Amino acid sequence: MGHKPPTYADLEALPDHVVGELIAGELHVSPRPASPHTVAASVLGFELGGPFHRGRGGPGGWLLLDEPELHLGQDVLVPDLAGWRRERMPRAPRAAAFTLAPDWVCEVLSPSTATLDRAGKLPVYAREGVRHVWLLDPEARMLEVFRLEGARYSLLVTHTGMARVRAEPFEALELELAALWDEA
């Protein structure tokens, strides 16, 4: 008997305390994030939201969302944060999922998701033309900044520790890494 590929109905049937994604024809289920992950994602969203989403104290021009459900080809991904330039997506569609690939995503790495984020999701983001990807590791206190060049990502810079940094595509803002680790 053949293996039945997972469907969107399989995602919908998952319990609320997990995150499900369909990547390369496989169903991936992860537990809800632990505190360091949640703090890093939340603080980053707060920091970027004012200057980029709202244009307060910054250039504006972005639609930034927490955990949007992305339907990219046959893949269904849920990044921790994603952003679209307003010229590509002036407003969020009135739909449960997004079919337009973002311009930027941030995956906050957890021990249970790091391999999937790097090996499973990055190729999908590259295929769909997501220009920038940040991988944020609160345990290692590290931010990796990638830019799509051709069909592959190039690592632009790795920031670590408690530094104040500027990172593409949000280099207009000096980001305090210590705040992401709940150390500021």
PDB file of N, CA and C in Angstrom, residues 27-122:
ATOM      1  N   LEU A  27       4.451  16.186   6.649  1.00  0.00           N
ATOM      2  CA  LEU A  27       3.849  16.921   7.754  1.00  0.00           C
ATOM      3  C   LEU A  27       4.868  17.004   8.888  1.00  0.00           C
ATOM      4  N   HIS A  28       5.169  18.230   9.309  1.00  0.00           N
ATOM      5  CA  HIS A  28       6.089  18.461  10.429  1.00  0.00           C
ATOM      6  C   HIS A  28       5.294  19.089  11.558  1.00  0.00           C
ATOM      7  N   VAL A  29       5.392  18.507  12.745  1.00  0.00           N
ATOM      8  CA  VAL A  29       4.664  18.988  13.912  1.00  0.00           C
ATOM      9  C   VAL A  29       5.684  19.332  14.993  1.00  0.00           C
ATOM     10  N   SER A  30       5.567  20.556  15.503  1.00  0.00           N
ATOM     11  CA  SER A  30       6.483  21.030  16.548  1.00  0.00           C
ATOM     12  C   SER A  30       5.673  21.503  17.741  1.00  0.00           C
ATOM     13  N   PRO A  31       6.241  21.367  18.944  1.00  0.00           N
ATOM     14  CA  PRO A  31       5.544  21.905  20.114  1.00  0.00           C
ATOM     15  C   PRO A  31       5.514  23.424  20.049  1.00  0.00           C
ATOM     16  N   ARG A  32       4.583  24.036  20.767  1.00  0.00           N
ATOM     17  CA  ARG A  32       4.575  25.497  20.871  1.00  0.00           C
ATOM     18  C   ARG A  32       5.918  25.915  21.461  1.00  0.00           C
ATOM     19  N   PRO A  33       6.411  27.071  21.076  1.00  0.00           N
ATOM     20  CA  PRO A  33       7.745  27.491  21.515  1.00  0.00           C
ATOM     21  C   PRO A  33       7.857  27.709  23.021  1.00  0.00           C
ATOM     22  N   ALA A  34       9.078  27.499  23.521  1.00  0.00           N
ATOM     23  CA  ALA A  34       9.390  27.757  24.928  1.00  0.00           C
ATOM     24  C   ALA A  34       9.644  29.254  25.125  1.00  0.00           C
ATOM     25  N   SER A  35       9.785  29.660  26.355  1.00  0.00           N
ATOM     26  CA  SER A  35       9.905  31.069  26.714  1.00  0.00           C
ATOM     27  C   SER A  35      11.009  31.831  25.980  1.00  0.00           C
ATOM     28  N   PRO A  36      12.259  31.341  25.904  1.00  0.00           N
ATOM     29  CA  PRO A  36      13.284  32.131  25.210  1.00  0.00           C
ATOM     30  C   PRO A  36      12.914  32.423  23.751  1.00  0.00           C
ATOM     31  N   HIS A  37      12.320  31.450  23.102  1.00  0.00           N
ATOM     32  CA  HIS A  37      11.875  31.601  21.716  1.00  0.00           C
ATOM     33  C   HIS A  37      10.783  32.665  21.629  1.00  0.00           C
ATOM     34  N   THR A  38       9.795  32.553  22.493  1.00  0.00           N
ATOM     35  CA  THR A  38       8.664  33.483  22.486  1.00  0.00           C
ATOM     36  C   THR A  38       9.116  34.901  22.803  1.00  0.00           C
ATOM     37  N   VAL A  39       9.998  35.063  23.776  1.00  0.00           N
ATOM     38  CA  VAL A  39      10.502  36.392  24.124  1.00  0.00           C
ATOM     39  C   VAL A  39      11.237  36.998  22.933  1.00  0.00           C
ATOM     40  N   ALA A  40      12.151  36.247  22.314  1.00  0.00           N
ATOM     41  CA  ALA A  40      12.933  36.775  21.190  1.00  0.00           C
ATOM     42  C   ALA A  40      12.021  37.206  20.038  1.00  0.00           C
ATOM     43  N   ALA A  41      11.060  36.365  19.668  1.00  0.00           N
ATOM     44  CA  ALA A  41      10.157  36.704  18.568  1.00  0.00           C
ATOM     45  C   ALA A  41       9.289  37.907  18.913  1.00  0.00           C
ATOM     46  N   SER A  42       8.763  37.938  20.120  1.00  0.00           N
ATOM     47  CA  SER A  42       7.885  39.039  20.530  1.00  0.00           C
ATOM     48  C   SER A  42       8.626  40.367  20.568  1.00  0.00           C
ATOM     49  N   VAL A  43       9.796  40.378  21.191  1.00  0.00           N
ATOM     50  CA  VAL A  43      10.561  41.622  21.299  1.00  0.00           C
ATOM     51  C   VAL A  43      10.988  42.104  19.918  1.00  0.00           C
ATOM     52  N   LEU A  44      11.421  41.190  19.060  1.00  0.00           N
ATOM     53  CA  LEU A  44      11.808  41.595  17.704  1.00  0.00           C
ATOM     54  C   LEU A  44      10.622  42.216  16.977  1.00  0.00           C
ATOM     55  N   GLY A  45       9.449  41.621  17.100  1.00  0.00           N
ATOM     56  CA  GLY A  45       8.250  42.184  16.483  1.00  0.00           C
ATOM     57  C   GLY A  45       7.934  43.577  17.007  1.00  0.00           C
ATOM     58  N   PHE A  46       8.068  43.769  18.325  1.00  0.00           N
ATOM     59  CA  PHE A  46       7.841  45.103  18.925  1.00  0.00           C
ATOM     60  C   PHE A  46       8.839  46.111  18.374  1.00  0.00           C
ATOM     61  N   GLU A  47      10.110  45.717  18.336  1.00  0.00           N
ATOM     62  CA  GLU A  47      11.172  46.623  17.897  1.00  0.00           C
ATOM     63  C   GLU A  47      10.991  47.056  16.445  1.00  0.00           C
ATOM     64  N   LEU A  48      10.634  46.128  15.580  1.00  0.00           N
ATOM     65  CA  LEU A  48      10.482  46.446  14.153  1.00  0.00           C
ATOM     66  C   LEU A  48       9.140  47.097  13.842  1.00  0.00           C
ATOM     67  N   GLY A  49       8.130  46.800  14.636  1.00  0.00           N
ATOM     68  CA  GLY A  49       6.775  47.254  14.336  1.00  0.00           C
ATOM     69  C   GLY A  49       6.609  48.750  14.245  1.00  0.00           C
ATOM     70  N   GLY A  50       7.113  49.492  15.234  1.00  0.00           N
ATOM     71  CA  GLY A  50       6.948  50.947  15.224  1.00  0.00           C
ATOM     72  C   GLY A  50       7.599  51.603  14.022  1.00  0.00           C
ATOM     73  N   PRO A  51       8.909  51.430  13.845  1.00  0.00           N
ATOM     74  CA  PRO A  51       9.572  52.139  12.756  1.00  0.00           C
ATOM     75  C   PRO A  51       9.248  51.628  11.349  1.00  0.00           C
ATOM     76  N   PHE A  52       8.965  50.354  11.200  1.00  0.00           N
ATOM     77  CA  PHE A  52       8.791  49.812   9.850  1.00  0.00           C
ATOM     78  C   PHE A  52       7.335  49.533   9.497  1.00  0.00           C
ATOM     79  N   HIS A  53       6.573  48.942  10.395  1.00  0.00           N
ATOM     80  CA  HIS A  53       5.160  48.664  10.116  1.00  0.00           C
ATOM     81  C   HIS A  53       4.337  49.951  10.208  1.00  0.00           C
ATOM     82  N   ARG A  54       4.563  50.718  11.258  1.00  0.00           N
ATOM     83  CA  ARG A  54       3.769  51.925  11.507  1.00  0.00           C
ATOM     84  C   ARG A  54       4.429  53.196  10.995  1.00  0.00           C
ATOM     85  N   GLY A  55       5.742  53.169  10.753  1.00  0.00           N
ATOM     86  CA  GLY A  55       6.444  54.365  10.307  1.00  0.00           C
ATOM     87  C   GLY A  55       6.705  55.358  11.421  1.00  0.00           C
ATOM     88  N   ARG A  56       6.663  54.924  12.667  1.00  0.00           N
ATOM     89  CA  ARG A  56       6.929  55.795  13.818  1.00  0.00           C
ATOM     90  C   ARG A  56       8.411  55.713  14.174  1.00  0.00           C
ATOM     91  N   GLY A  57       9.115  56.824  13.960  1.00  0.00           N
ATOM     92  CA  GLY A  57      10.537  56.845  14.247  1.00  0.00           C
ATOM     93  C   GLY A  57      11.361  56.062  13.240  1.00  0.00           C
ATOM     94  N   GLY A  58      10.792  55.774  12.096  1.00  0.00           N
ATOM     95  CA  GLY A  58      11.503  55.023  11.063  1.00  0.00           C
ATOM     96  C   GLY A  58      10.853  55.226   9.706  1.00  0.00           C
ATOM     97  N   PRO A  59      11.330  54.507   8.723  1.00  0.00           N
ATOM     98  CA  PRO A  59      10.900  54.745   7.345  1.00  0.00           C
ATOM     99  C   PRO A  59       9.532  54.173   6.970  1.00  0.00           C
ATOM    100  N   GLY A  60       8.960  53.273   7.790  1.00  0.00           N
ATOM    101  CA  GLY A  60       7.698  52.642   7.401  1.00  0.00           C
ATOM    102  C   GLY A  60       7.913  51.757   6.175  1.00  0.00           C
ATOM    103  N   GLY A  61       6.816  51.515   5.460  1.00  0.00           N
ATOM    104  CA  GLY A  61       6.913  50.779   4.202  1.00  0.00           C
ATOM    105  C   GLY A  61       6.813  49.274   4.284  1.00  0.00           C
ATOM    106  N   TRP A  62       6.516  48.732   5.467  1.00  0.00           N
ATOM    107  CA  TRP A  62       6.451  47.280   5.633  1.00  0.00           C
ATOM    108  C   TRP A  62       5.140  46.862   6.288  1.00  0.00           C
ATOM    109  N   LEU A  63       4.671  45.679   5.928  1.00  0.00           N
ATOM    110  CA  LEU A  63       3.593  44.977   6.618  1.00  0.00           C
ATOM    111  C   LEU A  63       4.278  43.821   7.345  1.00  0.00           C
ATOM    112  N   LEU A  64       4.310  43.868   8.672  1.00  0.00           N
ATOM    113  CA  LEU A  64       4.999  42.858   9.488  1.00  0.00           C
ATOM    114  C   LEU A  64       3.975  42.064  10.289  1.00  0.00           C
ATOM    115  N   LEU A  65       4.100  40.742  10.264  1.00  0.00           N
ATOM    116  CA  LEU A  65       3.131  39.877  10.934  1.00  0.00           C
ATOM    117  C   LEU A  65       3.823  38.768  11.717  1.00  0.00           C
ATOM    118  N   ASP A  66       3.202  38.398  12.833  1.00  0.00           N
ATOM    119  CA  ASP A  66       3.645  37.251  13.630  1.00  0.00           C
ATOM    120  C   ASP A  66       2.990  35.985  13.092  1.00  0.00           C
ATOM    121  N   GLU A  67       3.787  34.953  12.927  1.00  0.00           N
ATOM    122  CA  GLU A  67       3.325  33.611  12.572  1.00  0.00           C
ATOM    123  C   GLU A  67       2.262  33.572  11.465  1.00  0.00           C
ATOM    124  N   PRO A  68       2.511  34.218  10.320  1.00  0.00           N
ATOM    125  CA  PRO A  68       1.539  34.087   9.236  1.00  0.00           C
ATOM    126  C   PRO A  68       1.621  32.687   8.626  1.00  0.00           C
ATOM    127  N   GLU A  69       0.497  32.189   8.189  1.00  0.00           N
ATOM    128  CA  GLU A  69       0.478  30.901   7.498  1.00  0.00           C
ATOM    129  C   GLU A  69       0.713  31.172   6.023  1.00  0.00           C
ATOM    130  N   LEU A  70       1.829  30.653   5.503  1.00  0.00           N
ATOM    131  CA  LEU A  70       2.210  30.872   4.110  1.00  0.00           C
ATOM    132  C   LEU A  70       1.910  29.628   3.286  1.00  0.00           C
ATOM    133  N   HIS A  71       1.146  29.797   2.233  1.00  0.00           N
ATOM    134  CA  HIS A  71       0.887  28.715   1.285  1.00  0.00           C
ATOM    135  C   HIS A  71       1.736  29.005   0.054  1.00  0.00           C
ATOM    136  N   LEU A  72       2.857  28.324  -0.038  1.00  0.00           N
ATOM    137  CA  LEU A  72       3.833  28.558  -1.099  1.00  0.00           C
ATOM    138  C   LEU A  72       3.952  27.289  -1.929  1.00  0.00           C
ATOM    139  N   GLY A  73       3.275  27.267  -3.069  1.00  0.00           N
ATOM    140  CA  GLY A  73       3.201  26.038  -3.854  1.00  0.00           C
ATOM    141  C   GLY A  73       2.484  24.983  -3.031  1.00  0.00           C
ATOM    142  N   GLN A  74       3.068  23.811  -2.920  1.00  0.00           N
ATOM    143  CA  GLN A  74       2.482  22.729  -2.130  1.00  0.00           C
ATOM    144  C   GLN A  74       2.889  22.803  -0.659  1.00  0.00           C
ATOM    145  N   ASP A  75       3.745  23.747  -0.328  1.00  0.00           N
ATOM    146  CA  ASP A  75       4.266  23.865   1.037  1.00  0.00           C
ATOM    147  C   ASP A  75       3.434  24.845   1.857  1.00  0.00           C
ATOM    148  N   VAL A  76       3.252  24.522   3.125  1.00  0.00           N
ATOM    149  CA  VAL A  76       2.578  25.400   4.085  1.00  0.00           C
ATOM    150  C   VAL A  76       3.570  25.631   5.219  1.00  0.00           C
ATOM    151  N   LEU A  77       4.030  26.873   5.351  1.00  0.00           N
ATOM    152  CA  LEU A  77       5.027  27.223   6.349  1.00  0.00           C
ATOM    153  C   LEU A  77       4.474  28.292   7.284  1.00  0.00           C
ATOM    154  N   VAL A  78       4.979  28.291   8.507  1.00  0.00           N
ATOM    155  CA  VAL A  78       4.580  29.288   9.500  1.00  0.00           C
ATOM    156  C   VAL A  78       5.865  29.864  10.115  1.00  0.00           C
ATOM    157  N   PRO A  79       6.416  30.916   9.494  1.00  0.00           N
ATOM    158  CA  PRO A  79       7.599  31.539  10.101  1.00  0.00           C
ATOM    159  C   PRO A  79       7.211  32.278  11.373  1.00  0.00           C
ATOM    160  N   ASP A  80       8.177  32.536  12.220  1.00  0.00           N
ATOM    161  CA  ASP A  80       7.898  33.271  13.461  1.00  0.00           C
ATOM    162  C   ASP A  80       7.487  34.707  13.163  1.00  0.00           C
ATOM    163  N   LEU A  81       8.145  35.332  12.213  1.00  0.00           N
ATOM    164  CA  LEU A  81       7.809  36.683  11.772  1.00  0.00           C
ATOM    165  C   LEU A  81       8.005  36.741  10.262  1.00  0.00           C
ATOM    166  N   ALA A  82       7.223  37.586   9.611  1.00  0.00           N
ATOM    167  CA  ALA A  82       7.394  37.784   8.173  1.00  0.00           C
ATOM    168  C   ALA A  82       7.031  39.216   7.832  1.00  0.00           C
ATOM    169  N   GLY A  83       7.637  39.711   6.766  1.00  0.00           N
ATOM    170  CA  GLY A  83       7.367  41.070   6.340  1.00  0.00           C
ATOM    171  C   GLY A  83       7.291  41.184   4.830  1.00  0.00           C
ATOM    172  N   TRP A  84       6.345  42.003   4.398  1.00  0.00           N
ATOM    173  CA  TRP A  84       6.163  42.309   2.983  1.00  0.00           C
ATOM    174  C   TRP A  84       6.352  43.800   2.813  1.00  0.00           C
ATOM    175  N   ARG A  85       7.053  44.211   1.784  1.00  0.00           N
ATOM    176  CA  ARG A  85       7.123  45.631   1.457  1.00  0.00           C
ATOM    177  C   ARG A  85       5.731  46.065   1.023  1.00  0.00           C
ATOM    178  N   ARG A  86       5.318  47.232   1.492  1.00  0.00           N
ATOM    179  CA  ARG A  86       3.948  47.704   1.230  1.00  0.00           C
ATOM    180  C   ARG A  86       3.665  47.861  -0.259  1.00  0.00           C
ATOM    181  N   GLU A  87       4.674  48.135  -1.083  1.00  0.00           N
ATOM    182  CA  GLU A  87       4.397  48.243  -2.517  1.00  0.00           C
ATOM    183  C   GLU A  87       3.987  46.900  -3.116  1.00  0.00           C
ATOM    184  N   ARG A  88       4.353  45.787  -2.465  1.00  0.00           N
ATOM    185  CA  ARG A  88       3.945  44.453  -2.922  1.00  0.00           C
ATOM    186  C   ARG A  88       2.657  44.004  -2.253  1.00  0.00           C
ATOM    187  N   MET A  89       2.474  44.362  -0.987  1.00  0.00           N
ATOM    188  CA  MET A  89       1.269  43.996  -0.252  1.00  0.00           C
ATOM    189  C   MET A  89       0.856  45.184   0.620  1.00  0.00           C
ATOM    190  N   PRO A  90       0.042  46.077   0.063  1.00  0.00           N
ATOM    191  CA  PRO A  90      -0.354  47.269   0.822  1.00  0.00           C
ATOM    192  C   PRO A  90      -1.132  46.948   2.093  1.00  0.00           C
ATOM    193  N   ARG A  91      -1.942  45.892   2.051  1.00  0.00           N
ATOM    194  CA  ARG A  91      -2.754  45.468   3.201  1.00  0.00           C
ATOM    195  C   ARG A  91      -2.759  43.946   3.268  1.00  0.00           C
ATOM    196  N   ALA A  92      -2.965  43.457   4.470  1.00  0.00           N
ATOM    197  CA  ALA A  92      -3.096  42.005   4.627  1.00  0.00           C
ATOM    198  C   ALA A  92      -4.402  41.559   3.985  1.00  0.00           C
ATOM    199  N   PRO A  93      -4.367  40.494   3.208  1.00  0.00           N
ATOM    200  CA  PRO A  93      -5.616  40.011   2.608  1.00  0.00           C
ATOM    201  C   PRO A  93      -6.557  39.466   3.679  1.00  0.00           C
ATOM    202  N   ARG A  94      -7.823  39.496   3.404  1.00  0.00           N
ATOM    203  CA  ARG A  94      -8.830  38.943   4.321  1.00  0.00           C
ATOM    204  C   ARG A  94      -8.946  37.440   4.052  1.00  0.00           C
ATOM    205  N   ALA A  95      -7.907  36.732   4.446  1.00  0.00           N
ATOM    206  CA  ALA A  95      -7.846  35.289   4.218  1.00  0.00           C
ATOM    207  C   ALA A  95      -7.057  34.652   5.356  1.00  0.00           C
ATOM    208  N   ALA A  96      -7.243  33.374   5.529  1.00  0.00           N
ATOM    209  CA  ALA A  96      -6.546  32.658   6.603  1.00  0.00           C
ATOM    210  C   ALA A  96      -5.068  32.459   6.290  1.00  0.00           C
ATOM    211  N   ALA A  97      -4.713  32.491   5.011  1.00  0.00           N
ATOM    212  CA  ALA A  97      -3.345  32.191   4.618  1.00  0.00           C
ATOM    213  C   ALA A  97      -2.873  33.182   3.558  1.00  0.00           C
ATOM    214  N   PHE A  98      -1.570  33.255   3.422  1.00  0.00           N
ATOM    215  CA  PHE A  98      -0.935  34.150   2.471  1.00  0.00           C
ATOM    216  C   PHE A  98      -0.314  33.327   1.354  1.00  0.00           C
ATOM    217  N   THR A  99      -0.563  33.719   0.113  1.00  0.00           N
ATOM    218  CA  THR A  99       0.031  33.030  -1.026  1.00  0.00           C
ATOM    219  C   THR A  99       1.152  33.841  -1.665  1.00  0.00           C
ATOM    220  N   LEU A 100       1.271  35.108  -1.323  1.00  0.00           N
ATOM    221  CA  LEU A 100       2.366  35.941  -1.804  1.00  0.00           C
ATOM    222  C   LEU A 100       3.544  35.775  -0.855  1.00  0.00           C
ATOM    223  N   ALA A 101       4.661  35.337  -1.377  1.00  0.00           N
ATOM    224  CA  ALA A 101       5.849  35.130  -0.537  1.00  0.00           C
ATOM    225  C   ALA A 101       6.295  36.457   0.075  1.00  0.00           C
ATOM    226  N   PRO A 102       6.718  36.435   1.335  1.00  0.00           N
ATOM    227  CA  PRO A 102       7.196  37.657   1.976  1.00  0.00           C
ATOM    228  C   PRO A 102       8.526  38.117   1.383  1.00  0.00           C
ATOM    229  N   ASP A 103       8.915  39.327   1.737  1.00  0.00           N
ATOM    230  CA  ASP A 103      10.223  39.854   1.360  1.00  0.00           C
ATOM    231  C   ASP A 103      11.272  39.518   2.413  1.00  0.00           C
ATOM    232  N   TRP A 104      10.811  39.250   3.640  1.00  0.00           N
ATOM    233  CA  TRP A 104      11.704  38.949   4.756  1.00  0.00           C
ATOM    234  C   TRP A 104      10.989  37.967   5.679  1.00  0.00           C
ATOM    235  N   VAL A 105      11.727  36.998   6.194  1.00  0.00           N
ATOM    236  CA  VAL A 105      11.211  36.139   7.253  1.00  0.00           C
ATOM    237  C   VAL A 105      12.264  36.017   8.349  1.00  0.00           C
ATOM    238  N   CYS A 106      11.778  35.778   9.546  1.00  0.00           N
ATOM    239  CA  CYS A 106      12.650  35.472  10.675  1.00  0.00           C
ATOM    240  C   CYS A 106      12.165  34.169  11.288  1.00  0.00           C
ATOM    241  N   GLU A 107      13.075  33.233  11.377  1.00  0.00           N
ATOM    242  CA  GLU A 107      12.820  31.982  12.083  1.00  0.00           C
ATOM    243  C   GLU A 107      13.615  32.030  13.381  1.00  0.00           C
ATOM    244  N   VAL A 108      12.922  31.880  14.496  1.00  0.00           N
ATOM    245  CA  VAL A 108      13.586  31.804  15.790  1.00  0.00           C
ATOM    246  C   VAL A 108      13.859  30.325  16.042  1.00  0.00           C
ATOM    247  N   LEU A 109      15.118  29.996  16.170  1.00  0.00           N
ATOM    248  CA  LEU A 109      15.523  28.595  16.285  1.00  0.00           C
ATOM    249  C   LEU A 109      15.288  28.074  17.696  1.00  0.00           C
ATOM    250  N   SER A 110      14.766  26.880  17.752  1.00  0.00           N
ATOM    251  CA  SER A 110      14.629  26.121  18.991  1.00  0.00           C
ATOM    252  C   SER A 110      15.330  24.792  18.755  1.00  0.00           C
ATOM    253  N   PRO A 111      15.750  24.114  19.820  1.00  0.00           N
ATOM    254  CA  PRO A 111      16.383  22.810  19.607  1.00  0.00           C
ATOM    255  C   PRO A 111      15.518  21.868  18.767  1.00  0.00           C
ATOM    256  N   SER A 112      14.209  21.936  18.927  1.00  0.00           N
ATOM    257  CA  SER A 112      13.327  21.022  18.194  1.00  0.00           C
ATOM    258  C   SER A 112      13.051  21.461  16.759  1.00  0.00           C
ATOM    259  N   THR A 113      13.359  22.706  16.389  1.00  0.00           N
ATOM    260  CA  THR A 113      13.025  23.192  15.044  1.00  0.00           C
ATOM    261  C   THR A 113      14.216  23.634  14.211  1.00  0.00           C
ATOM    262  N   ALA A 114      15.400  23.739  14.788  1.00  0.00           N
ATOM    263  CA  ALA A 114      16.551  24.320  14.081  1.00  0.00           C
ATOM    264  C   ALA A 114      16.859  23.596  12.773  1.00  0.00           C
ATOM    265  N   THR A 115      16.863  22.282  12.776  1.00  0.00           N
ATOM    266  CA  THR A 115      17.176  21.539  11.554  1.00  0.00           C
ATOM    267  C   THR A 115      16.115  21.773  10.492  1.00  0.00           C
ATOM    268  N   LEU A 116      14.852  21.743  10.876  1.00  0.00           N
ATOM    269  CA  LEU A 116      13.777  21.989   9.922  1.00  0.00           C
ATOM    270  C   LEU A 116      13.867  23.409   9.368  1.00  0.00           C
ATOM    271  N   ASP A 117      14.130  24.392  10.237  1.00  0.00           N
ATOM    272  CA  ASP A 117      14.223  25.779   9.785  1.00  0.00           C
ATOM    273  C   ASP A 117      15.347  25.944   8.771  1.00  0.00           C
ATOM    274  N   ARG A 118      16.491  25.332   9.033  1.00  0.00           N
ATOM    275  CA  ARG A 118      17.649  25.486   8.138  1.00  0.00           C
ATOM    276  C   ARG A 118      17.536  24.612   6.879  1.00  0.00           C
ATOM    277  N   ALA A 119      17.287  23.339   7.057  1.00  0.00           N
ATOM    278  CA  ALA A 119      17.345  22.405   5.925  1.00  0.00           C
ATOM    279  C   ALA A 119      16.023  22.277   5.176  1.00  0.00           C
ATOM    280  N   GLY A 120      14.900  22.466   5.864  1.00  0.00           N
ATOM    281  CA  GLY A 120      13.608  22.302   5.212  1.00  0.00           C
ATOM    282  C   GLY A 120      13.019  23.599   4.685  1.00  0.00           C
ATOM    283  N   LYS A 121      13.057  24.635   5.495  1.00  0.00           N
ATOM    284  CA  LYS A 121      12.391  25.881   5.120  1.00  0.00           C
ATOM    285  C   LYS A 121      13.225  26.792   4.220  1.00  0.00           C
ATOM    286  N   LEU A 122      14.533  26.898   4.483  1.00  0.00           N
ATOM    287  CA  LEU A 122      15.355  27.800   3.672  1.00  0.00           C
ATOM    288  C   LEU A 122      15.246  27.509   2.173  1.00  0.00           C
TER     289      LEU A 122
END
